[in-house]
Each structure stands twice: as C-alpha cells, then as structure tokens.
Short mmCIF file of C-alpha atoms (C1' of nucleotides) in Angstrom, two decimals:
data_model
loop_
_atom_site.label_atom_id
_atom_site.label_comp_id
_atom_site.label_asym_id
_atom_site.label_seq_id
_atom_site.Cartn_x
_atom_site.Cartn_y
_atom_site.Cartn_z
CA UNK A 1 127.78 115.08 90.90
CA UNK A 2 127.60 111.42 91.76
CA UNK A 3 126.04 110.72 95.13
CA UNK A 4 127.44 107.86 97.23
CA UNK A 5 125.93 106.44 100.39
CA UNK A 6 128.36 104.63 102.69
CA UNK A 7 126.84 102.22 105.21
CA UNK A 8 129.44 101.27 107.82
CA UNK A 9 129.63 101.30 111.59
CA UNK A 10 133.40 101.68 111.98
CA UNK A 11 134.26 105.31 112.44
CA UNK A 12 137.86 105.25 111.09
CA UNK A 13 136.89 103.52 107.87
CA UNK A 14 133.95 105.82 107.46
CA UNK A 15 136.19 108.84 107.82
CA UNK A 16 138.82 107.52 105.42
CA UNK A 17 136.21 106.74 102.81
CA UNK A 18 134.55 110.11 103.17
CA UNK A 19 137.82 111.99 102.75
CA UNK A 20 138.87 110.04 99.69
CA UNK A 21 135.48 110.12 98.04
CA UNK A 22 134.99 113.82 98.57
CA UNK A 23 138.49 114.42 97.18
CA UNK A 24 137.37 112.66 94.01
CA UNK A 25 134.28 114.83 93.61
CA UNK A 26 131.70 112.47 95.02
CA UNK A 27 128.87 113.68 97.20
CA UNK A 28 128.97 111.48 100.30
CA UNK A 29 126.35 110.64 102.89
CA UNK A 30 126.67 107.99 105.58
CA UNK A 31 124.67 105.61 107.74
CA UNK A 32 125.88 103.57 110.70
CA UNK A 33 123.58 100.55 110.59
CA UNK A 34 121.38 98.59 108.25
CA UNK A 35 118.06 100.07 109.25
CA UNK A 36 119.11 103.69 108.88
CA UNK A 37 120.96 102.69 105.71
CA UNK A 38 117.77 101.39 104.13
CA UNK A 39 115.93 104.50 105.27
CA UNK A 40 118.64 106.71 103.79
CA UNK A 41 118.47 104.89 100.46
CA UNK A 42 114.72 105.34 100.30
CA UNK A 43 114.97 108.99 101.29
CA UNK A 44 118.05 110.26 99.44
CA UNK A 45 118.17 107.95 96.42
CA UNK A 46 121.96 107.82 96.06
CA UNK A 47 123.53 106.84 92.74
CA UNK A 48 125.56 104.04 94.32
CA UNK A 49 125.84 102.37 97.74
CA UNK A 50 128.96 101.11 99.51
CA UNK A 51 127.85 98.59 102.12
CA UNK A 52 129.90 97.05 104.90
CA UNK A 53 128.69 93.58 105.79
CA UNK A 54 129.69 93.81 109.45
CA UNK A 55 126.74 95.82 110.64
CA UNK A 56 125.50 95.72 114.23
CA UNK A 57 121.78 95.36 113.63
CA UNK A 58 121.18 93.11 110.63
CA UNK A 59 122.82 90.81 108.14
CA UNK A 60 124.25 92.46 105.05
CA UNK A 61 122.36 90.24 102.64
CA UNK A 62 119.12 91.39 104.25
CA UNK A 63 120.02 94.95 103.40
CA UNK A 64 120.79 93.96 99.83
CA UNK A 65 117.56 92.09 99.25
CA UNK A 66 115.66 94.84 101.00
CA UNK A 67 116.87 97.23 98.34
CA UNK A 68 116.57 94.81 95.43
CA UNK A 69 112.88 94.50 96.14
CA UNK A 70 112.26 97.86 94.55
CA UNK A 71 115.44 99.30 93.08
CA UNK A 72 118.37 98.24 90.91
CA UNK A 73 120.86 100.80 92.12
CA UNK A 74 124.50 99.59 92.25
CA UNK A 75 125.69 98.10 95.55
CA UNK A 76 129.37 97.52 96.31
CA UNK A 77 129.96 95.33 99.34
CA UNK A 78 132.90 95.71 101.73
CA UNK A 79 133.87 92.94 104.09
CA UNK A 80 136.62 92.27 106.59
CA UNK A 81 136.44 88.50 106.40
CA UNK A 82 137.52 86.40 103.49
CA UNK A 83 134.69 83.85 103.86
CA UNK A 84 133.98 82.74 100.33
CA UNK A 85 130.45 81.58 101.15
CA UNK A 86 129.67 85.07 102.38
CA UNK A 87 130.90 86.59 99.13
CA UNK A 88 128.75 84.21 97.13
CA UNK A 89 125.71 84.93 99.29
CA UNK A 90 126.09 88.69 98.94
CA UNK A 91 126.65 88.56 95.18
CA UNK A 92 123.72 86.23 94.65
CA UNK A 93 121.53 88.42 96.83
CA UNK A 94 122.02 91.17 94.29
CA UNK A 95 125.29 92.95 95.09
CA UNK A 96 127.20 94.24 92.09
CA UNK A 97 130.71 93.90 93.47
CA UNK A 98 132.58 92.66 96.52
CA UNK A 99 135.79 94.13 97.91
CA UNK A 100 137.70 92.46 100.73
CA UNK A 101 139.41 94.51 103.43
CA UNK A 102 142.11 95.59 103.49
CA UNK A 103 141.64 97.14 100.09
CA UNK A 104 143.48 99.79 98.13
CA UNK A 105 141.62 103.04 97.74
CA UNK A 106 142.57 103.18 94.08
CA UNK A 107 140.91 99.84 93.46
CA UNK A 108 137.75 100.82 95.28
CA UNK A 109 137.54 104.03 93.29
CA UNK A 110 138.02 102.09 90.05
CA UNK A 111 135.25 99.67 90.98
CA UNK A 112 133.08 102.62 91.88
CA UNK A 113 133.69 104.08 88.42
CA UNK A 114 132.70 100.76 86.87
CA UNK A 115 129.46 100.65 88.85
CA UNK A 116 128.53 104.22 87.96
CA UNK A 117 129.55 103.81 84.33
CA UNK A 118 127.32 100.80 84.01
CA UNK A 119 124.36 102.37 85.78
CA UNK A 120 124.17 105.31 83.37
CA UNK A 121 123.08 103.69 80.13
CA UNK A 122 120.72 106.48 79.13
CA UNK A 123 122.48 108.73 76.66
CA UNK A 124 119.66 108.07 74.22
CA UNK A 125 116.64 110.22 73.54
CA UNK A 126 116.24 112.51 76.53
CA UNK A 127 113.57 114.55 74.82
CA UNK A 128 110.10 113.18 74.34
CA UNK A 129 107.60 115.19 72.48
CA UNK A 130 103.89 114.90 72.02
CA UNK A 131 101.79 117.13 69.85
CA UNK A 132 100.80 119.38 72.73
CA UNK A 133 103.96 119.56 74.83
CA UNK A 134 107.63 118.57 75.04
CA UNK A 135 109.40 116.85 77.92
CA UNK A 136 113.16 117.32 78.20
CA UNK A 137 114.45 114.79 80.72
CA UNK A 138 118.03 116.08 80.74
CA UNK A 139 117.10 119.73 81.20
CA UNK A 140 114.22 118.85 83.53
CA UNK A 141 111.88 121.09 81.59
CA UNK A 142 108.41 120.79 80.17
CA UNK A 143 107.37 123.18 77.42
CA UNK A 144 103.80 123.68 76.33
CA UNK A 145 102.65 126.29 73.82
CA UNK A 146 106.15 127.76 73.83
CA UNK A 147 106.15 128.42 77.56
CA UNK A 148 107.61 126.51 80.47
CA UNK A 149 105.18 124.51 82.55
CA UNK A 150 105.94 124.78 86.25
CA UNK A 151 106.00 121.38 87.95
CA UNK A 152 106.52 120.74 91.63
CA UNK A 153 109.32 118.30 92.57
CA UNK A 154 106.92 115.42 93.18
CA UNK A 155 105.05 116.07 89.97
CA UNK A 156 108.32 116.03 88.05
CA UNK A 157 109.52 112.78 89.62
CA UNK A 158 106.27 111.08 88.75
CA UNK A 159 106.35 112.34 85.18
CA UNK A 160 109.98 111.33 84.82
CA UNK A 161 109.31 107.72 85.81
CA UNK A 162 106.41 107.50 83.41
CA UNK A 163 108.33 109.08 80.53
CA UNK A 164 111.38 106.87 81.08
CA UNK A 165 109.08 103.88 80.61
CA UNK A 166 107.14 105.52 77.82
CA UNK A 167 104.66 103.25 76.04
CA UNK A 168 105.16 100.75 78.84
CA UNK A 169 102.70 100.14 81.61
CA UNK A 170 104.07 101.06 85.03
CA UNK A 171 102.35 99.45 87.99
CA UNK A 172 101.09 101.51 90.88
CA UNK A 173 103.46 99.77 93.29
CA UNK A 174 106.41 100.59 91.08
CA UNK A 175 105.44 104.24 90.76
CA UNK A 176 104.89 104.63 94.49
CA UNK A 177 108.19 102.90 95.30
CA UNK A 178 110.19 105.02 92.86
CA UNK A 179 108.65 108.36 93.72
CA UNK A 180 107.70 108.16 97.39
CA UNK A 181 109.79 105.21 98.56
CA UNK A 182 109.20 101.51 99.11
CA UNK A 183 107.23 101.99 102.32
CA UNK A 184 104.47 103.89 100.52
CA UNK A 185 103.45 101.05 98.23
CA UNK A 186 99.89 100.99 99.52
CA UNK A 187 99.18 104.73 99.43
CA UNK A 188 97.20 104.68 96.23
CA UNK A 189 95.74 108.07 97.05
CA UNK A 190 98.96 109.93 96.27
CA UNK A 191 99.02 108.56 92.77
CA UNK A 192 95.50 109.67 91.97
CA UNK A 193 96.07 113.16 93.35
CA UNK A 194 99.31 113.75 91.45
CA UNK A 195 98.13 112.15 88.25
CA UNK A 196 95.29 114.66 88.38
CA UNK A 197 97.83 117.49 88.82
CA UNK A 198 99.89 116.33 85.86
CA UNK A 199 96.87 115.92 83.65
CA UNK A 200 95.60 119.38 84.49
CA UNK A 201 98.97 120.86 83.56
CA UNK A 202 99.70 118.79 80.46
CA UNK A 203 96.59 117.32 78.89
CA UNK A 204 94.58 119.37 76.39
CA UNK A 205 91.44 117.94 77.96
CA UNK A 206 92.27 116.67 81.45
CA UNK A 207 89.05 114.71 81.69
CA UNK A 208 89.92 112.76 78.52
CA UNK A 209 93.62 111.91 78.84
CA UNK A 210 95.54 111.28 75.62
CA UNK A 211 99.04 110.96 77.06
CA UNK A 212 98.71 109.91 80.70
CA UNK A 213 96.51 106.87 80.47
CA UNK A 214 95.00 104.85 83.29
CA UNK A 215 95.07 101.08 83.16
CA UNK A 216 92.40 100.33 85.74
CA UNK A 217 93.54 98.10 88.54
CA UNK A 218 97.12 97.91 87.31
CA UNK A 219 98.83 101.24 86.83
CA UNK A 220 99.51 104.05 84.39
CA UNK A 221 101.09 104.48 80.98
CA UNK A 222 102.64 107.45 79.19
CA UNK A 223 102.12 107.40 75.45
CA UNK A 224 103.21 109.96 72.87
CA UNK A 225 101.57 108.61 69.72
CA UNK A 226 97.82 108.69 69.64
CA UNK A 227 97.19 105.25 68.12
CA UNK A 228 94.13 104.75 70.27
CA UNK A 229 91.43 103.95 67.79
CA UNK A 230 88.16 102.38 68.78
CA UNK A 231 88.20 98.65 68.10
CA UNK A 232 86.02 97.75 65.11
CA UNK A 233 84.52 94.72 66.79
CA UNK A 234 83.62 96.81 69.76
CA UNK A 235 83.00 95.65 73.27
CA UNK A 236 79.27 95.59 72.86
CA UNK A 237 77.67 92.73 74.63
CA UNK B 1 122.79 77.86 77.71
CA UNK B 2 125.23 80.62 78.62
CA UNK B 3 128.35 80.68 76.50
CA UNK B 4 131.67 81.57 78.13
CA UNK B 5 134.95 82.28 76.38
CA UNK B 6 138.08 81.76 78.48
CA UNK B 7 141.24 83.48 77.26
CA UNK B 8 144.27 82.09 79.09
CA UNK B 9 147.60 80.60 78.12
CA UNK B 10 148.20 78.42 81.18
CA UNK B 11 147.03 74.93 80.47
CA UNK B 12 146.25 73.81 84.07
CA UNK B 13 144.11 76.86 84.82
CA UNK B 14 142.34 76.49 81.52
CA UNK B 15 141.53 72.88 82.28
CA UNK B 16 140.32 73.60 85.81
CA UNK B 17 138.09 76.38 84.56
CA UNK B 18 136.66 74.30 81.77
CA UNK B 19 135.81 71.41 84.08
CA UNK B 20 134.11 73.63 86.65
CA UNK B 21 132.22 75.73 84.13
CA UNK B 22 130.95 72.74 82.18
CA UNK B 23 129.86 71.15 85.45
CA UNK B 24 127.74 74.25 86.08
CA UNK B 25 126.05 74.09 82.69
CA UNK B 26 128.06 76.69 80.85
CA UNK B 27 129.12 76.23 77.26
CA UNK B 28 132.88 76.82 77.22
CA UNK B 29 135.25 77.77 74.44
CA UNK B 30 138.88 78.79 74.89
CA UNK B 31 141.65 80.84 73.34
CA UNK B 32 145.33 80.82 74.26
CA UNK B 33 146.38 84.36 73.37
CA UNK B 34 145.01 87.83 72.84
CA UNK B 35 144.83 87.79 69.07
CA UNK B 36 142.93 84.53 68.81
CA UNK B 37 140.83 85.65 71.76
CA UNK B 38 139.66 88.75 69.94
CA UNK B 39 139.01 86.67 66.83
CA UNK B 40 136.99 84.18 68.86
CA UNK B 41 134.90 86.97 70.40
CA UNK B 42 134.10 88.41 66.99
CA UNK B 43 133.31 84.99 65.55
CA UNK B 44 131.45 83.24 68.38
CA UNK B 45 129.87 86.18 70.22
CA UNK B 46 130.05 84.60 73.68
CA UNK B 47 127.78 85.85 76.45
CA UNK B 48 130.70 86.59 78.78
CA UNK B 49 134.50 86.57 78.60
CA UNK B 50 136.98 85.48 81.26
CA UNK B 51 140.31 87.09 80.42
CA UNK B 52 143.69 86.36 81.95
CA UNK B 53 145.98 89.35 81.88
CA UNK B 54 149.18 87.36 81.56
CA UNK B 55 149.00 86.69 77.85
CA UNK B 56 152.06 86.04 75.71
CA UNK B 57 151.28 88.28 72.75
CA UNK B 58 149.62 91.47 73.98
CA UNK B 59 148.66 93.43 77.06
CA UNK B 60 145.35 92.59 78.65
CA UNK B 61 144.05 96.15 78.54
CA UNK B 62 144.57 96.15 74.77
CA UNK B 63 142.28 93.17 74.49
CA UNK B 64 139.68 94.92 76.63
CA UNK B 65 139.69 98.15 74.68
CA UNK B 66 139.75 96.16 71.45
CA UNK B 67 136.45 94.64 72.49
CA UNK B 68 134.95 97.80 73.98
CA UNK B 69 135.29 99.49 70.64
CA UNK B 70 132.29 97.61 69.34
CA UNK B 71 130.70 95.54 72.10
CA UNK B 72 129.62 95.88 75.73
CA UNK B 73 129.74 92.20 76.55
CA UNK B 74 130.81 91.44 80.14
CA UNK B 75 134.54 90.88 80.70
CA UNK B 76 135.87 89.37 83.91
CA UNK B 77 139.62 89.75 84.32
CA UNK B 78 141.86 87.21 86.05
CA UNK B 79 145.31 88.12 87.21
CA UNK B 80 148.12 86.48 89.15
CA UNK B 81 149.63 89.68 90.45
CA UNK B 82 148.19 91.94 93.04
CA UNK B 83 149.42 95.15 91.37
CA UNK B 84 146.75 97.67 92.17
CA UNK B 85 147.64 99.96 89.26
CA UNK B 86 147.01 97.05 86.92
CA UNK B 87 143.57 96.43 88.39
CA UNK B 88 142.68 100.08 88.00
CA UNK B 89 143.93 100.12 84.42
CA UNK B 90 141.93 97.04 83.49
CA UNK B 91 138.75 98.28 85.14
CA UNK B 92 139.06 101.71 83.58
CA UNK B 93 139.72 100.13 80.20
CA UNK B 94 136.25 98.65 80.40
CA UNK B 95 136.48 95.41 82.37
CA UNK B 96 133.44 94.58 84.48
CA UNK B 97 135.20 92.74 87.28
CA UNK B 98 138.65 91.73 88.44
CA UNK B 99 139.53 88.57 90.33
CA UNK B 100 142.99 87.98 91.78
CA UNK B 101 144.60 84.55 91.72
CA UNK B 102 144.44 82.42 93.68
CA UNK B 103 140.67 82.63 93.70
CA UNK B 104 137.93 80.34 94.93
CA UNK B 105 135.88 78.73 92.22
CA UNK B 106 132.68 79.52 94.10
CA UNK B 107 133.49 83.21 94.06
CA UNK B 108 134.32 83.21 90.38
CA UNK B 109 131.06 81.45 89.60
CA UNK B 110 129.16 83.98 91.70
CA UNK B 111 130.79 86.89 89.88
CA UNK B 112 130.01 85.16 86.61
CA UNK B 113 126.35 84.99 87.63
CA UNK B 114 126.40 88.69 88.45
CA UNK B 115 127.84 89.54 85.03
CA UNK B 116 125.33 87.38 83.20
CA UNK B 117 122.41 88.60 85.33
CA UNK B 118 123.25 92.18 84.50
CA UNK B 119 123.77 91.61 80.80
CA UNK B 120 120.42 89.87 80.38
CA UNK B 121 117.76 92.46 81.20
CA UNK B 122 115.33 90.63 78.93
CA UNK B 123 115.00 87.20 80.48
CA UNK B 124 111.65 86.47 78.93
CA UNK B 125 110.46 86.88 75.40
CA UNK B 126 108.26 89.91 75.83
CA UNK B 127 106.38 89.82 72.55
CA UNK B 128 104.28 86.95 71.34
CA UNK B 129 102.42 87.40 68.14
CA UNK B 130 99.69 85.48 66.42
CA UNK B 131 98.22 86.30 63.05
CA UNK B 132 95.29 88.21 64.52
CA UNK B 133 96.81 89.98 67.51
CA UNK B 134 100.04 90.73 69.37
CA UNK B 135 100.73 90.30 73.07
CA UNK B 136 103.50 92.45 74.56
CA UNK B 137 104.27 91.12 78.01
CA UNK B 138 106.75 93.86 78.95
CA UNK B 139 104.43 96.72 78.00
CA UNK B 140 101.40 94.81 79.27
CA UNK B 141 99.64 95.54 76.02
CA UNK B 142 97.54 93.65 73.50
CA UNK B 143 97.16 95.03 69.99
CA UNK B 144 94.58 93.80 67.52
CA UNK B 145 93.93 95.37 64.13
CA UNK B 146 96.31 98.20 65.06
CA UNK B 147 94.34 99.20 68.13
CA UNK B 148 94.81 98.49 71.80
CA UNK B 149 92.53 95.89 73.30
CA UNK B 150 91.42 96.87 76.78
CA UNK B 151 91.80 94.05 79.26
CA UNK B 152 90.72 94.13 82.89
CA UNK B 153 93.33 93.17 85.52
CA UNK B 154 92.01 89.64 85.90
CA UNK B 155 91.77 89.12 82.17
CA UNK B 156 95.34 90.27 81.77
CA UNK B 157 96.66 88.04 84.55
CA UNK B 158 94.98 85.02 83.05
CA UNK B 159 96.30 85.78 79.58
CA UNK B 160 99.77 86.39 80.96
CA UNK B 161 99.94 82.99 82.64
CA UNK B 162 98.75 81.26 79.48
CA UNK B 163 101.19 83.16 77.25
CA UNK B 164 104.11 82.52 79.60
CA UNK B 165 103.43 78.80 79.18
CA UNK B 166 102.62 79.11 75.49
CA UNK B 167 102.18 75.85 73.62
CA UNK B 168 102.11 74.11 76.98
CA UNK B 169 99.04 72.78 78.72
CA UNK B 170 98.16 74.61 81.94
CA UNK B 171 95.87 72.84 84.38
CA UNK B 172 92.81 74.52 85.80
CA UNK B 173 94.17 74.24 89.33
CA UNK B 174 97.37 75.96 88.27
CA UNK B 175 95.54 78.79 86.53
CA UNK B 176 93.21 79.36 89.45
CA UNK B 177 96.08 79.30 91.91
CA UNK B 178 98.19 81.76 89.94
CA UNK B 179 95.44 84.24 89.13
CA UNK B 180 93.03 84.08 92.07
CA UNK B 181 95.21 82.46 94.71
CA UNK B 182 95.69 78.95 96.04
CA UNK B 183 92.42 78.95 97.99
CA UNK B 184 90.31 79.27 94.83
CA UNK B 185 91.39 76.00 93.23
CA UNK B 186 87.84 74.63 93.07
CA UNK B 187 86.15 77.70 91.56
CA UNK B 188 86.08 76.36 88.03
CA UNK B 189 83.41 78.85 87.11
CA UNK B 190 85.79 81.80 87.15
CA UNK B 191 87.95 80.17 84.54
CA UNK B 192 85.11 79.58 82.13
CA UNK B 193 83.78 83.11 82.53
CA UNK B 194 87.14 84.77 81.95
CA UNK B 195 88.19 82.46 79.16
CA UNK B 196 84.98 83.53 77.44
CA UNK B 197 85.94 87.19 77.97
CA UNK B 198 89.38 86.66 76.50
CA UNK B 199 88.08 84.75 73.53
CA UNK B 200 85.52 87.43 72.77
CA UNK B 201 88.21 90.07 72.82
CA UNK B 202 90.96 88.16 71.00
CA UNK B 203 89.63 85.34 68.86
CA UNK B 204 88.49 86.01 65.28
CA UNK B 205 85.66 83.56 65.87
CA UNK B 206 85.11 83.18 69.61
CA UNK B 207 83.01 80.07 69.16
CA UNK B 208 85.85 78.31 67.30
CA UNK B 209 89.00 79.16 69.28
CA UNK B 210 92.30 79.06 67.39
CA UNK B 211 94.58 80.44 70.10
CA UNK B 212 92.95 79.77 73.46
CA UNK B 213 92.26 76.07 73.31
CA UNK B 214 90.36 73.93 75.79
CA UNK B 215 91.75 70.60 76.91
CA UNK B 216 88.59 69.02 78.29
CA UNK B 217 88.86 67.84 81.86
CA UNK B 218 92.42 69.16 82.29
CA UNK B 219 92.94 72.81 81.49
CA UNK B 220 93.76 75.30 78.75
CA UNK B 221 96.54 75.97 76.26
CA UNK B 222 97.68 79.07 74.40
CA UNK B 223 99.06 78.41 70.94
CA UNK B 224 100.32 80.92 68.39
CA UNK B 225 101.04 78.71 65.37
CA UNK B 226 98.18 76.67 64.01
CA UNK B 227 100.28 73.60 63.22
CA UNK B 228 97.66 71.24 64.59
CA UNK B 229 96.72 69.54 61.34
CA UNK B 230 94.80 66.32 61.16
CA UNK B 231 96.56 63.57 59.20
CA UNK B 232 95.48 63.82 55.53
CA UNK B 233 95.84 60.12 54.77
CA UNK B 234 93.15 57.82 56.05
CA UNK B 235 95.29 55.77 58.42
CA UNK B 236 92.66 55.90 61.12
CA UNK B 237 92.29 52.77 63.20
"C1'" DC C 1 66.54 58.02 74.15
"C1'" DC C 2 67.73 59.62 78.49
"C1'" DT C 3 71.17 61.11 81.94
"C1'" DG C 4 75.13 63.47 83.94
"C1'" DG C 5 79.54 65.83 84.07
"C1'" DG C 6 82.09 69.29 82.18
"C1'" DT C 7 81.93 73.43 79.33
"C1'" DG C 8 80.30 77.96 77.11
"C1'" DT C 9 77.38 82.05 77.50
"C1'" DT C 10 74.90 85.74 79.43
"C1'" DA C 11 73.05 88.94 82.78
"C1'" DA C 12 72.52 91.35 87.26
"C1'" DG C 13 74.00 93.26 91.60
"C1'" DG C 14 77.34 94.78 94.94
"C1'" DG C 15 81.71 96.43 96.02
"C1'" DC C 16 85.77 98.87 95.07
"C1'" DG C 17 88.97 101.60 92.53
"C1'" DC C 18 89.42 106.00 90.30
"C1'" DG C 19 88.93 110.97 89.75
"C1'" DT C 20 87.96 115.11 92.13
"C1'" DC C 21 87.90 118.55 95.61
"C1'" DA C 22 89.25 120.90 99.69
"C1'" DA C 23 91.17 121.71 104.10
"C1'" DG C 24 94.95 120.90 107.36
"C1'" DA C 25 100.04 120.09 107.90
"C1'" DT C 26 104.60 120.97 106.57
"C1'" DC C 27 108.31 123.34 104.52
"C1'" DA C 28 111.20 127.20 102.30
"C1'" DG C 29 112.26 131.90 101.69
"C1'" DC C 30 112.44 136.38 103.40
"C1'" DG D 1 107.53 134.83 112.57
"C1'" DC D 2 105.07 135.42 108.52
"C1'" DT D 3 103.65 134.06 103.87
"C1'" DG D 4 103.15 131.34 99.96
"C1'" DA D 5 103.84 126.99 97.84
"C1'" DT D 6 103.78 122.15 98.30
"C1'" DC D 7 102.55 117.86 100.33
"C1'" DT D 8 99.39 114.98 102.94
"C1'" DT D 9 95.00 113.29 104.23
"C1'" DG D 10 90.14 112.47 104.19
"C1'" DA D 11 85.58 112.36 102.00
"C1'" DC D 12 82.36 111.53 98.20
"C1'" DG D 13 80.12 110.00 93.91
"C1'" DC D 14 80.42 107.56 89.76
"C1'" DG D 15 81.55 103.89 86.71
"C1'" DC D 16 83.36 99.62 86.06
"C1'" DC D 17 84.98 95.08 87.41
"C1'" DC D 18 84.40 90.89 90.00
"C1'" DT D 19 81.41 87.70 91.59
"C1'" DT D 20 77.62 84.74 91.29
"C1'" DA D 21 73.91 82.20 89.41
"C1'" DA D 22 71.09 80.34 85.89
"C1'" DC D 23 70.72 78.12 81.57
"C1'" DA D 24 72.08 76.04 76.93
"C1'" DC D 25 75.31 72.91 74.92
"C1'" DC D 26 78.32 68.89 73.74
"C1'" DC D 27 79.69 64.29 74.38
"C1'" DA D 28 80.00 59.61 76.56
"C1'" DG D 29 77.78 55.94 78.61
"C1'" DG D 30 73.81 53.46 80.09
#
DNA sequence: CCTGGGTGTTAAGGGCGCGTCAAGATCAGC
DNA sequence: GCTGATCTTGACGCGCCCTTAACACCCAGG
C-alpha cells in the first residue's frame, strides 16, 4: 500500500485529504508543521509527500531542500496563493508538482498517481545472486545453502541499499542517511557494527569479505562477481 | 542544449512559446497537429514535449498513449479548458504534467526544468576510458588490466577532479582547494606526492606520463586521447 | 659552469578509521 | 511484568593513510 505523508496546518483540509486518500487505498500520516514534517519523513519514509506551503514555523522551500539533501522522494506542493514566483521557487527547490488551491480532488489524485508511477521504476531484476547466497529484494528474503537467513530489520535495510546500488560504491553518509535518517550522518559506528553482522551472516569467510567490500575512507560496495584479481604490477614500493 | 517539441495549432501561442523558449536556450521545433507531432517525436527524439490538447485531427490522450507505447520521454500538457476529467484522463494516459491556460511563462519554464531534471539522471559522463585503464565516476572505480585498482580517498578525489575537467588544464590552486580545502592552497608538496601515487598506479610508464600531464608552473591536465603529436614537417622557427 | 625555482621520488612516523566485542538500553510479544 | 531479540553505545588494538621532510632531477638564466 502506498504511504502518503500530508504536511498541513489547516485542520479542515487535513481531514478532507485524509478521508479521500484513505478511500483510495492510501496509507495516510500527517504532520502539522515543517519541523515535525521533516522528522516524520526521516522516521516513516513515506512513498510520497503532500506539502502545504503555508506552514506556521518555516518556509516551504526550506522543507523541500531539507529533504532533497538526502532523498529523492516525490513531493507535491499545495498552496493557497497564486504567486507565480512562489511556484517557481518551490519547483526549482526540488518539488515534483504544484497544485493551487482550490483544487479538485480528482486532479490531486491523478497527480499523485503520476508521482507514484514515476517513482517506481524498479520492475527489473529484483533477485541478485552470488555463488554463496541469493538476495530477493521483492520477497525480502535471503537464502543461503537452501535455508532462509534471518536478518533483523536494520540489517535488511542496510543490505537492501547496498544491493540496489550493486557494483556501485555507496558512501557512508548516504548509507547512514538512507537507513538511519539524515541526522545520523556522523554515526560511523553503526555502519561498522551492522556491516559486521551482515558479513557474519552472509560471507563464507567474514574476515575476508568477497561480497560486502570496504572502500576505506569512502564507503562500502556490494559486488556479486568475484573479479577481484591481484594487480600484476602490484603495489610494491 | 535541451530540445523541446511544441505541438500546438494556434499560431500566436506557438510563436510566444518559441520566442520564450529560445530566449532560455532551448532548441525548439514545432508541429501543428497530432499526426505530424507523433512523426516529429519519432524522427527528432526531442528531450521533452509540450502538447496542446486542442488539436484539430486527434484527441490529446491518443497522442500521449501513442508515445507511451514506446518511449517515456516527458510530456507536459497544455489546455485551454479547466475540465477536471480531461486533466485526469491526460495524466492517467501518461502525461507528466498539466498546465491550464492562461499560464505564466515563468511557471511553464519551471515545470519544464522539473521535467528535464527528472529525465536526466545521468548529468555527467560517468565512464572515461583510456587505452590502459577505465575510470568509472559513478561507481567510483578504476579498472586496469581487468582488475580493480585500489585508490585511497585522497587519491580518488584528486583523480576525480582531474577527470571531471578532462582535457582541460587545472591549476594547482584549484586542485588543492577542491581536494584539501581552500586553506591549503600553498601546500604544493601534497600535489606532487599524490600525482606520483596516481601515476604509479595508472600510468604504463610512470616516468613518462601519457594521461596525467604536468603543465610546469601552472597545474596538471588529464587527457585520454594521445592526439598531442609534434608537427612532422620541419617548419620550426 | 654554477645557481635557483619548480618538480619527481622515496621513506618514516603519527594519527585515525575500521573491525571486533560486549554490556546496557529499548522494544515486542506473551 | 517478564523474557528474548534488537538496537545503541563505548572501548580497544591493528593496519593503513596522510603528512612531512629530505634529496635527486630538469631546465633556464647568469
């Protein structure tokens, strides 16, 4: 079920949106100001955000750029005023769409469908397999030696981010922001602890990782093919 | 330059759009009806389409679904009427955005930027390859003789700056500022040490650099093609 | 031939990031 | 309220990376 976060301080609008969204099979959560909205995004990770610009505590574009610093999730902006410069500012700050009040619920729902449709471009290979285990992203399962490997929620989130970017290097900041939230970007300890967990559960020899590789000082990389030969020239000094 | 196709049958709107878009550095082509519009999309492959729904020969949603059958290029719909059901139909048919006339040119340009921004997830050329090695900026990976070359964080940052400005000369001050920070602009030693590291790891003959060239007294240059031939004839002065 | 500025090369030491472990805190289920 | 699992937090040792310095080299000019 698609999860929508509505950030708005006007009670009637909030209620109308909630009723309509729930009726169309969305899972709805709400926040009444920008600060709690940002916190809710970091905590709940909704699939799409509907953001009213007329918030009591901060400017709407601040909320947008606060999110865009670490996530690309779709943001649809609502606004009461027709100020064109405000529309331009919000769109350029990173909003995906802009709807002016009063708006028709049918239109908002259609724009919501567009945003969600566009954000789900991953019907490709949900199963990644190494020689020692298989990761099924869609089924959220890891199979090793024919048996399920039990992963805790945090372990799974971390593995999922790495597998989605397989073969690519993912920086520590990016991993921390996507798994723990943007305010944890300096807690490098978490990464080391949970990478150790994953390696103990997945690697044939946890002390010599073949799949979950460390790039010292930068981040981590998940790789399925073992094309890690020793360079012929060597690094000998 | 971003290429925009405008499909509209009203001459004044067409002219206004063309003038504004060209003024903002877009490359503009036009079509006056749905059939020629579809033909133009197939032939020219524009980066984004602006489509007026009020076409003489066919319904706008037919044009949209005709495109969506084989391409995901961004489509922004223009319409004179406020009919909500029409908006919903166009958006559900696959349009990315819907702007109602009369519209402000600033808003349309902002929505155009959003569409282009979203359709171009690869703004930089991530892979640069020489004859002896390959640099993959997106994956943060260097491959030489089929094997990964291990680079330390500083080595990678330095290489990244040089590759981003490939073929261009980068001054020492600029390199120092981008890798070590603006307060290190006089530490010329660092540069020489790390250039030596990179050359030892990447160059076939580190003492005779072919890719990481020194411009004495100014800075360094990364070059992939060795088209720096000396004139064969003897026209020396 | 000598001199000096800019460059290339190498080596050594100190600091820091990484892996590891374990105990306390927090949460979920019964 | 208890119990087990999970998350958080701190400490510690090792290896590697950055820094730094010393020296050889090339070239231009005196």
